[in-house]
PDB file of C-alpha atoms in Angstrom:
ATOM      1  CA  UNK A 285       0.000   0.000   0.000  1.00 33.00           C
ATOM      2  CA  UNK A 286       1.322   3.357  -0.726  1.00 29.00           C
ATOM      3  CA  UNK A 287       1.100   6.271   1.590  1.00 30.00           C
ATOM      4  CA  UNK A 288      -0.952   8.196  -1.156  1.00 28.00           C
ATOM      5  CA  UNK A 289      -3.268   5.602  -3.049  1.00 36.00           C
ATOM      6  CA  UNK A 290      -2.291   6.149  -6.264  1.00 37.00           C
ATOM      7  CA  UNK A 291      -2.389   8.937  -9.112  1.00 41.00           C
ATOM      8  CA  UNK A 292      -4.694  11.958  -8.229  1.00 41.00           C
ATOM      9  CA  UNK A 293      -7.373  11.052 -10.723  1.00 45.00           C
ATOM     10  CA  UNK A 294      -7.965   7.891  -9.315  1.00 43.00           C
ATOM     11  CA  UNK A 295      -7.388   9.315  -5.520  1.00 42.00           C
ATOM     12  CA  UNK A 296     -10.565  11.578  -6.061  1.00 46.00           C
ATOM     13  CA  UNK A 297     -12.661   8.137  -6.927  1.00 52.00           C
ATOM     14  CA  UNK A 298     -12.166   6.373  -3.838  1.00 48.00           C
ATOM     15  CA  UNK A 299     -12.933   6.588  -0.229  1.00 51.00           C
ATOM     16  CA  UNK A 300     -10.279   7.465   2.180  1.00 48.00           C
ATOM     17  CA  UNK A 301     -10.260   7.163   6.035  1.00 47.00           C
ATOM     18  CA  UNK A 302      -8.405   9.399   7.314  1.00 48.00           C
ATOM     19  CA  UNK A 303      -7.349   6.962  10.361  1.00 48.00           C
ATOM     20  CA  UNK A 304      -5.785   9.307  12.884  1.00 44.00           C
ATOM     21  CA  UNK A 305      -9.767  10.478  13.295  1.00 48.00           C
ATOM     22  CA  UNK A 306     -10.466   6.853  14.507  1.00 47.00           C
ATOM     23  CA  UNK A 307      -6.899   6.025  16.683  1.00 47.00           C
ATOM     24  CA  UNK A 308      -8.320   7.983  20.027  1.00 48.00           C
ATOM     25  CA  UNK A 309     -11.630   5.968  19.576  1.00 50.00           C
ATOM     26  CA  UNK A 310      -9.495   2.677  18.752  1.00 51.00           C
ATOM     27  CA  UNK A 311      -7.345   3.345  21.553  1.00 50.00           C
ATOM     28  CA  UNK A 312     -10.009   3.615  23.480  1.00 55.00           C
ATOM     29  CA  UNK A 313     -11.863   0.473  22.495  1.00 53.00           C
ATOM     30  CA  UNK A 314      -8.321  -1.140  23.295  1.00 50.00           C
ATOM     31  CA  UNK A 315      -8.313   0.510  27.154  1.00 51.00           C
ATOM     32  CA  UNK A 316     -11.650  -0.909  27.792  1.00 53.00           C
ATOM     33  CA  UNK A 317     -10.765  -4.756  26.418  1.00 49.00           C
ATOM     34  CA  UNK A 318      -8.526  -5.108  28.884  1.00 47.00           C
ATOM     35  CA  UNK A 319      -9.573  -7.496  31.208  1.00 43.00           C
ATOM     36  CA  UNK A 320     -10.215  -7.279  35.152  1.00 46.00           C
ATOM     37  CA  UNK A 321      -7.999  -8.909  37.285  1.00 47.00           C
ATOM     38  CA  UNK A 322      -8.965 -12.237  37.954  1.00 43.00           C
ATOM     39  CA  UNK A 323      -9.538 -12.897  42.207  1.00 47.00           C
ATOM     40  CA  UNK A 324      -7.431 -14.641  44.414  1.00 50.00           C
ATOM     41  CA  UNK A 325      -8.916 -18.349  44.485  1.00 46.00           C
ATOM     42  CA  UNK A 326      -8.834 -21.787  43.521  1.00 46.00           C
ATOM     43  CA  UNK A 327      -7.811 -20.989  39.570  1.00 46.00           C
ATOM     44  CA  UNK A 328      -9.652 -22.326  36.532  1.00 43.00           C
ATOM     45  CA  UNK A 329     -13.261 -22.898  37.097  1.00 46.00           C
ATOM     46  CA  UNK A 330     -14.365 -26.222  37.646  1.00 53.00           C
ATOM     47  CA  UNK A 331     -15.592 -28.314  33.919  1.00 46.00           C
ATOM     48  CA  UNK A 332     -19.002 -29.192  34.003  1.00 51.00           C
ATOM     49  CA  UNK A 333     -19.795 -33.098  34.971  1.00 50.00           C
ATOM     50  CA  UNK A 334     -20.923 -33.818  31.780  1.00 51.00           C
ATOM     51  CA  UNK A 335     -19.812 -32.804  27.860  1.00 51.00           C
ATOM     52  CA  UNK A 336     -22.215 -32.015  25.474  1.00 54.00           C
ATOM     53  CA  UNK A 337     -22.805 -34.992  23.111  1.00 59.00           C
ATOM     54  CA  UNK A 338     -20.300 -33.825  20.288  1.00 70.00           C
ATOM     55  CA  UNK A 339     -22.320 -34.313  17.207  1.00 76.00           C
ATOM     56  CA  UNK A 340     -25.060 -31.826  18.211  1.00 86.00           C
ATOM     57  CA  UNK A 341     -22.109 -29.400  19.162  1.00 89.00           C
ATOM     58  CA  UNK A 342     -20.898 -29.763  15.680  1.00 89.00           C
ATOM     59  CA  UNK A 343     -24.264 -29.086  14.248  1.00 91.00           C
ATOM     60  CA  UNK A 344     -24.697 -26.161  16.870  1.00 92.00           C
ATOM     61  CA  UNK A 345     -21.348 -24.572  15.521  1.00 91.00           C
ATOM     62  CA  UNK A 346     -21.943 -25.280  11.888  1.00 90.00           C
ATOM     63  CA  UNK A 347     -25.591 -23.172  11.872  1.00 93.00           C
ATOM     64  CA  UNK A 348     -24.306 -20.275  14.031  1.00 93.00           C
ATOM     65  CA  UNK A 349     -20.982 -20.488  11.091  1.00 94.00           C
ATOM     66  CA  UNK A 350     -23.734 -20.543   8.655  1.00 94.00           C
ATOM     67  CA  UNK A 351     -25.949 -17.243   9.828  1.00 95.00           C
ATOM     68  CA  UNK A 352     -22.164 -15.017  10.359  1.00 94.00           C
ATOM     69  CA  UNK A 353     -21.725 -16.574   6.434  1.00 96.00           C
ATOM     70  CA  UNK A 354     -24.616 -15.150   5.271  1.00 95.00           C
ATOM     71  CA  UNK A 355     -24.444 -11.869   7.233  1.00 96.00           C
ATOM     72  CA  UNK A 356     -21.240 -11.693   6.086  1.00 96.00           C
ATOM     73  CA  UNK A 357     -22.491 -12.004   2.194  1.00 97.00           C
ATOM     74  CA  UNK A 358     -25.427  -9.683   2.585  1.00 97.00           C
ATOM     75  CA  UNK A 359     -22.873  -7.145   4.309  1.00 96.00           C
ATOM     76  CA  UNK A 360     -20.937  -4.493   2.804  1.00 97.00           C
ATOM     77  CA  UNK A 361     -17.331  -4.444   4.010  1.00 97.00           C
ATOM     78  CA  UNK A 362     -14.347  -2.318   3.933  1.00 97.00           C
ATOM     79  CA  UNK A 363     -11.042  -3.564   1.767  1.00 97.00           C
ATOM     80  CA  UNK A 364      -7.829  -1.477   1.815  1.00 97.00           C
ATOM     81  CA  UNK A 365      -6.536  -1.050  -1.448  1.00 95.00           C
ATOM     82  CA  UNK A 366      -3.092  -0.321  -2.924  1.00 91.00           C
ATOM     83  CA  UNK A 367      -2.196   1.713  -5.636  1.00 90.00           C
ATOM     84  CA  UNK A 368      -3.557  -0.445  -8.449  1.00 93.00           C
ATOM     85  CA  UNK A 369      -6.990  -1.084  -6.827  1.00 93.00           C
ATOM     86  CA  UNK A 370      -5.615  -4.763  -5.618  1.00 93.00           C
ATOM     87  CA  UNK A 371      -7.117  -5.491  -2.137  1.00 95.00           C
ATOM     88  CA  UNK A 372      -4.766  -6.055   0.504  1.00 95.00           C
ATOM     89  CA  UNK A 373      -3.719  -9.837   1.299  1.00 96.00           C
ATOM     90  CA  UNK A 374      -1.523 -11.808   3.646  1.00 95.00           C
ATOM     91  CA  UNK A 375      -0.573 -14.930   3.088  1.00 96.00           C
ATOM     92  CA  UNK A 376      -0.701 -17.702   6.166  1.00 94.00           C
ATOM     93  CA  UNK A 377      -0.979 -21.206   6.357  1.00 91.00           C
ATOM     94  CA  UNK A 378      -0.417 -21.796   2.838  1.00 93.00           C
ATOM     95  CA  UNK A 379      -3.937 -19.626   2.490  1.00 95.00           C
ATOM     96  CA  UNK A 380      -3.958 -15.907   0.623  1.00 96.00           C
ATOM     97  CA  UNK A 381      -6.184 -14.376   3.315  1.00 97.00           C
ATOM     98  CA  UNK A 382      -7.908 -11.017   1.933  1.00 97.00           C
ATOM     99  CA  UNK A 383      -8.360  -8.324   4.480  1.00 97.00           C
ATOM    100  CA  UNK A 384     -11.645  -6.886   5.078  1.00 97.00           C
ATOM    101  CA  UNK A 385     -12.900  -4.478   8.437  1.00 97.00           C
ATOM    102  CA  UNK A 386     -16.549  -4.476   9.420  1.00 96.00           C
ATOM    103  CA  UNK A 387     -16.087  -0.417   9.268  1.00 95.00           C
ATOM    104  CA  UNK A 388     -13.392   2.282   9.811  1.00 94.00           C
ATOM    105  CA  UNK A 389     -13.043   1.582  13.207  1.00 94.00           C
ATOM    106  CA  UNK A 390     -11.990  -2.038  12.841  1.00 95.00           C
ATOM    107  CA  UNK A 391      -9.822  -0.531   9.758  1.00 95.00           C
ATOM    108  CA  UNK A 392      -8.219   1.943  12.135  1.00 94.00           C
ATOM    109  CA  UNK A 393      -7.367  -1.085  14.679  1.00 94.00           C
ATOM    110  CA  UNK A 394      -5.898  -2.731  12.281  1.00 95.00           C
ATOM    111  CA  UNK A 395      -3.435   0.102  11.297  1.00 94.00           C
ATOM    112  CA  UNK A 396      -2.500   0.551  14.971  1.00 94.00           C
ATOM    113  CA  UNK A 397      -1.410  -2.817  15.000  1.00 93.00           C
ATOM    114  CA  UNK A 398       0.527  -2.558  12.109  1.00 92.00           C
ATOM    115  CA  UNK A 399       2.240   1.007  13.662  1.00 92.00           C
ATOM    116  CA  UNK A 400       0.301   2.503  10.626  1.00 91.00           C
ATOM    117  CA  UNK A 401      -1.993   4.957  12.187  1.00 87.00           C
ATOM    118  CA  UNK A 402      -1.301   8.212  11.340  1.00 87.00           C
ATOM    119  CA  UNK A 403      -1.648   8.023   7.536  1.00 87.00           C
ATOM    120  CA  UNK A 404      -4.742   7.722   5.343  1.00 89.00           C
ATOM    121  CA  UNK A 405      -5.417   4.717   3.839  1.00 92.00           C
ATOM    122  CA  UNK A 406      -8.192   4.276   0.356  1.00 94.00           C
ATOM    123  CA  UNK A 407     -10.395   1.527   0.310  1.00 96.00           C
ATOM    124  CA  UNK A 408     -13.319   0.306  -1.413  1.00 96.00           C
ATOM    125  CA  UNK A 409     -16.569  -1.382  -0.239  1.00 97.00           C
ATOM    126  CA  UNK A 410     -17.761  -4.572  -1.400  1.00 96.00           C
ATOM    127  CA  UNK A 411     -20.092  -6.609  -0.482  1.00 97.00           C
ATOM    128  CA  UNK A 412     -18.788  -9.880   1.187  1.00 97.00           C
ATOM    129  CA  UNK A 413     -20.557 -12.131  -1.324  1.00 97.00           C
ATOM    130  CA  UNK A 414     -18.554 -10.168  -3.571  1.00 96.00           C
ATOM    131  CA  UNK A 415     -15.371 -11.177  -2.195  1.00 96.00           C
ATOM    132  CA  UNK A 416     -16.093 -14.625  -1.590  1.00 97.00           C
ATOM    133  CA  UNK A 417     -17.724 -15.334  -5.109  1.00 97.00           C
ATOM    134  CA  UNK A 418     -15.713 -13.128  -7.148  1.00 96.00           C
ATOM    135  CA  UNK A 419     -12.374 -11.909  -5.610  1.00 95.00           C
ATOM    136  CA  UNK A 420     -11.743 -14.896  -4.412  1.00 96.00           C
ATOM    137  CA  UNK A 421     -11.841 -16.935  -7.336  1.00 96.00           C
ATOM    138  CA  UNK A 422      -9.652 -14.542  -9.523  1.00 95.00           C
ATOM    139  CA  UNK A 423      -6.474 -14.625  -6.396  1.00 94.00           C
ATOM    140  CA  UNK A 424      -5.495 -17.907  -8.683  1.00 93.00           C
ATOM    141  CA  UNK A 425      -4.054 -19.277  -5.141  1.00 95.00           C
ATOM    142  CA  UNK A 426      -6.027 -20.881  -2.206  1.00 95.00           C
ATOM    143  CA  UNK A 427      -7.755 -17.900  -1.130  1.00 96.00           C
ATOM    144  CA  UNK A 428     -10.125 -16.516   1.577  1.00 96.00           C
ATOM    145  CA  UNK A 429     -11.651 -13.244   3.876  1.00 97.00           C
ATOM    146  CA  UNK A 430     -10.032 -11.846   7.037  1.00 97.00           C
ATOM    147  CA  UNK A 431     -12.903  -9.925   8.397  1.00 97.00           C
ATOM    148  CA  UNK A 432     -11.750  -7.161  11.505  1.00 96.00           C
ATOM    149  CA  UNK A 433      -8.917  -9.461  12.114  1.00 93.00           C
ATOM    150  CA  UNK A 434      -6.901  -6.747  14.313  1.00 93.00           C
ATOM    151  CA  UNK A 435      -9.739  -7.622  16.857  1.00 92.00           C
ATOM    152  CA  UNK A 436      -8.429 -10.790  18.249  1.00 90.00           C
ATOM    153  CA  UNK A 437     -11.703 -13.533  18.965  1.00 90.00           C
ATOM    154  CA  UNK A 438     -14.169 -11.143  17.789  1.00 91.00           C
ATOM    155  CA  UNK A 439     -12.419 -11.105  14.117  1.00 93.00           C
ATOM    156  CA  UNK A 440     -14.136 -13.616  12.350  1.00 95.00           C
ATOM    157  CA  UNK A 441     -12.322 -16.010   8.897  1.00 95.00           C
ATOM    158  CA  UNK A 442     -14.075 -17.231   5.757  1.00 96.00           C
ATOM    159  CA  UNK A 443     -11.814 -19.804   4.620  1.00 95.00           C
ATOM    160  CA  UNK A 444     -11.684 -21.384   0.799  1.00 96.00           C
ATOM    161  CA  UNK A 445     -13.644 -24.161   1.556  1.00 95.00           C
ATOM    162  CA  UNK A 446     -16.968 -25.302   0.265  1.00 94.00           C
ATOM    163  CA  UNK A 447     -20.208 -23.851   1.049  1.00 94.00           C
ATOM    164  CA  UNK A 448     -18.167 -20.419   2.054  1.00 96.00           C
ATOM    165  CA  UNK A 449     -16.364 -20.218  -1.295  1.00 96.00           C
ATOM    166  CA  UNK A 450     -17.170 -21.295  -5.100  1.00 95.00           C
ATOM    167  CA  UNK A 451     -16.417 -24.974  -5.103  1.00 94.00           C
ATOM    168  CA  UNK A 452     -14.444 -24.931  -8.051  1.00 94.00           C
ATOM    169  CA  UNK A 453     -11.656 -22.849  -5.755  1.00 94.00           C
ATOM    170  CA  UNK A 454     -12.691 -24.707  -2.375  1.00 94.00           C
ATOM    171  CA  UNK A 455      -9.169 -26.673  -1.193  1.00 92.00           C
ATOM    172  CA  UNK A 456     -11.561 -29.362  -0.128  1.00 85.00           C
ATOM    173  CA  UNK A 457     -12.530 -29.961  -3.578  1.00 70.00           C
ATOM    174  CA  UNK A 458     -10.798 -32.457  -5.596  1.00 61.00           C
ATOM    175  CA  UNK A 459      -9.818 -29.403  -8.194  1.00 52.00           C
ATOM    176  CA  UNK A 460     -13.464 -28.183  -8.518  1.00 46.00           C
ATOM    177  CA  UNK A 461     -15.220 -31.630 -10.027  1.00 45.00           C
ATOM    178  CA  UNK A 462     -17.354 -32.175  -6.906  1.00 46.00           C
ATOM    179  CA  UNK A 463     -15.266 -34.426  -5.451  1.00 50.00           C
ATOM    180  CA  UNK A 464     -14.453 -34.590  -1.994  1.00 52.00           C
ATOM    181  CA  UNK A 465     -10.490 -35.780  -1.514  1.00 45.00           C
TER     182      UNK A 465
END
């Protein structure tokens, strides 16, 4: 990312945040994270006498994964930009994870934890079904969406895998025919 976005021309088409309007207010956020300290006692709480039967667990997780999906597809989202309108990326795990920030907040978090605060950065705003059925696809690599992930747990990843991300793409896919590996 460059510190000005690009040429002028295309610096008058897209959004800016001016960040450094947003670090007090991140900062702030940060301050009030922090947790309590814990009292003097015994330690770790007790675990419950019983687990809950696994498979309904799994079913649990999977429809509460499936309503953040689709809020996440019906949502528009923030993507920093470099100079040539790419989105920004980082790769981990062998996966091309695209950045995206729930608003400029969550985009100003994320430049404080990068020691990039004070400078203005251009983004765009897609929606996420955008990025998972379009951007995604055209990354060429194993590919998926970072959402607000300066915010620790409450950051939130759409990985390239089916039902999240075009199967033909999905790394679960045996190269997009349908079949599982």
């Amino acid at each position: 990312m460059s510190e000005h976005g690009g040429d002028a021309a295309s610096a008058a088409r897209r959004p800016r945040s001016p960040l450094h309007d947003y670090v007090d207010l991140a900062l702030d956020d940060q301050r009030d994270a922090i947790a309590p300290e814990a009292p003097e006692g015994d330690g770790l709480p007790e675990r419950p006498a019983t687990l809950p039967d696994a498979p309904d667990e799994t079913e649990r997780r999977r429809r509460e994964f499936a309503v953040l999906l689709g809020e996440f597809r019906r949502t528009p989202v923030l993507v920093p930009v470099d100079e040539d309108d790419a989105p920004l990326t980082a790769d981990f795990g062998g996966v091309r994870w695209i950045y995206a920030f729930s608003d400029e907040s969550a985009l100003a978090r994320f430049a404080l934890a990068r020691g990039e605060g004070g400078r203005e950065w251009a983004y765009r705003r897609w929606l996420g079904a955008r990025l998972l059925d379009a951007m995604v696809p055209a990354v060429g690599v194993p590919c998926g969406v970072a959402l607000d992930c300066a915010d620790g747990a409450d950051g939130m990843v759409f990985p390239p895998v089916r039902g999240v991300v075009p199967d033909a793409v999905a790394v679960d896919m045996n190269g997009g025919t349908g079949d599982e590996w």
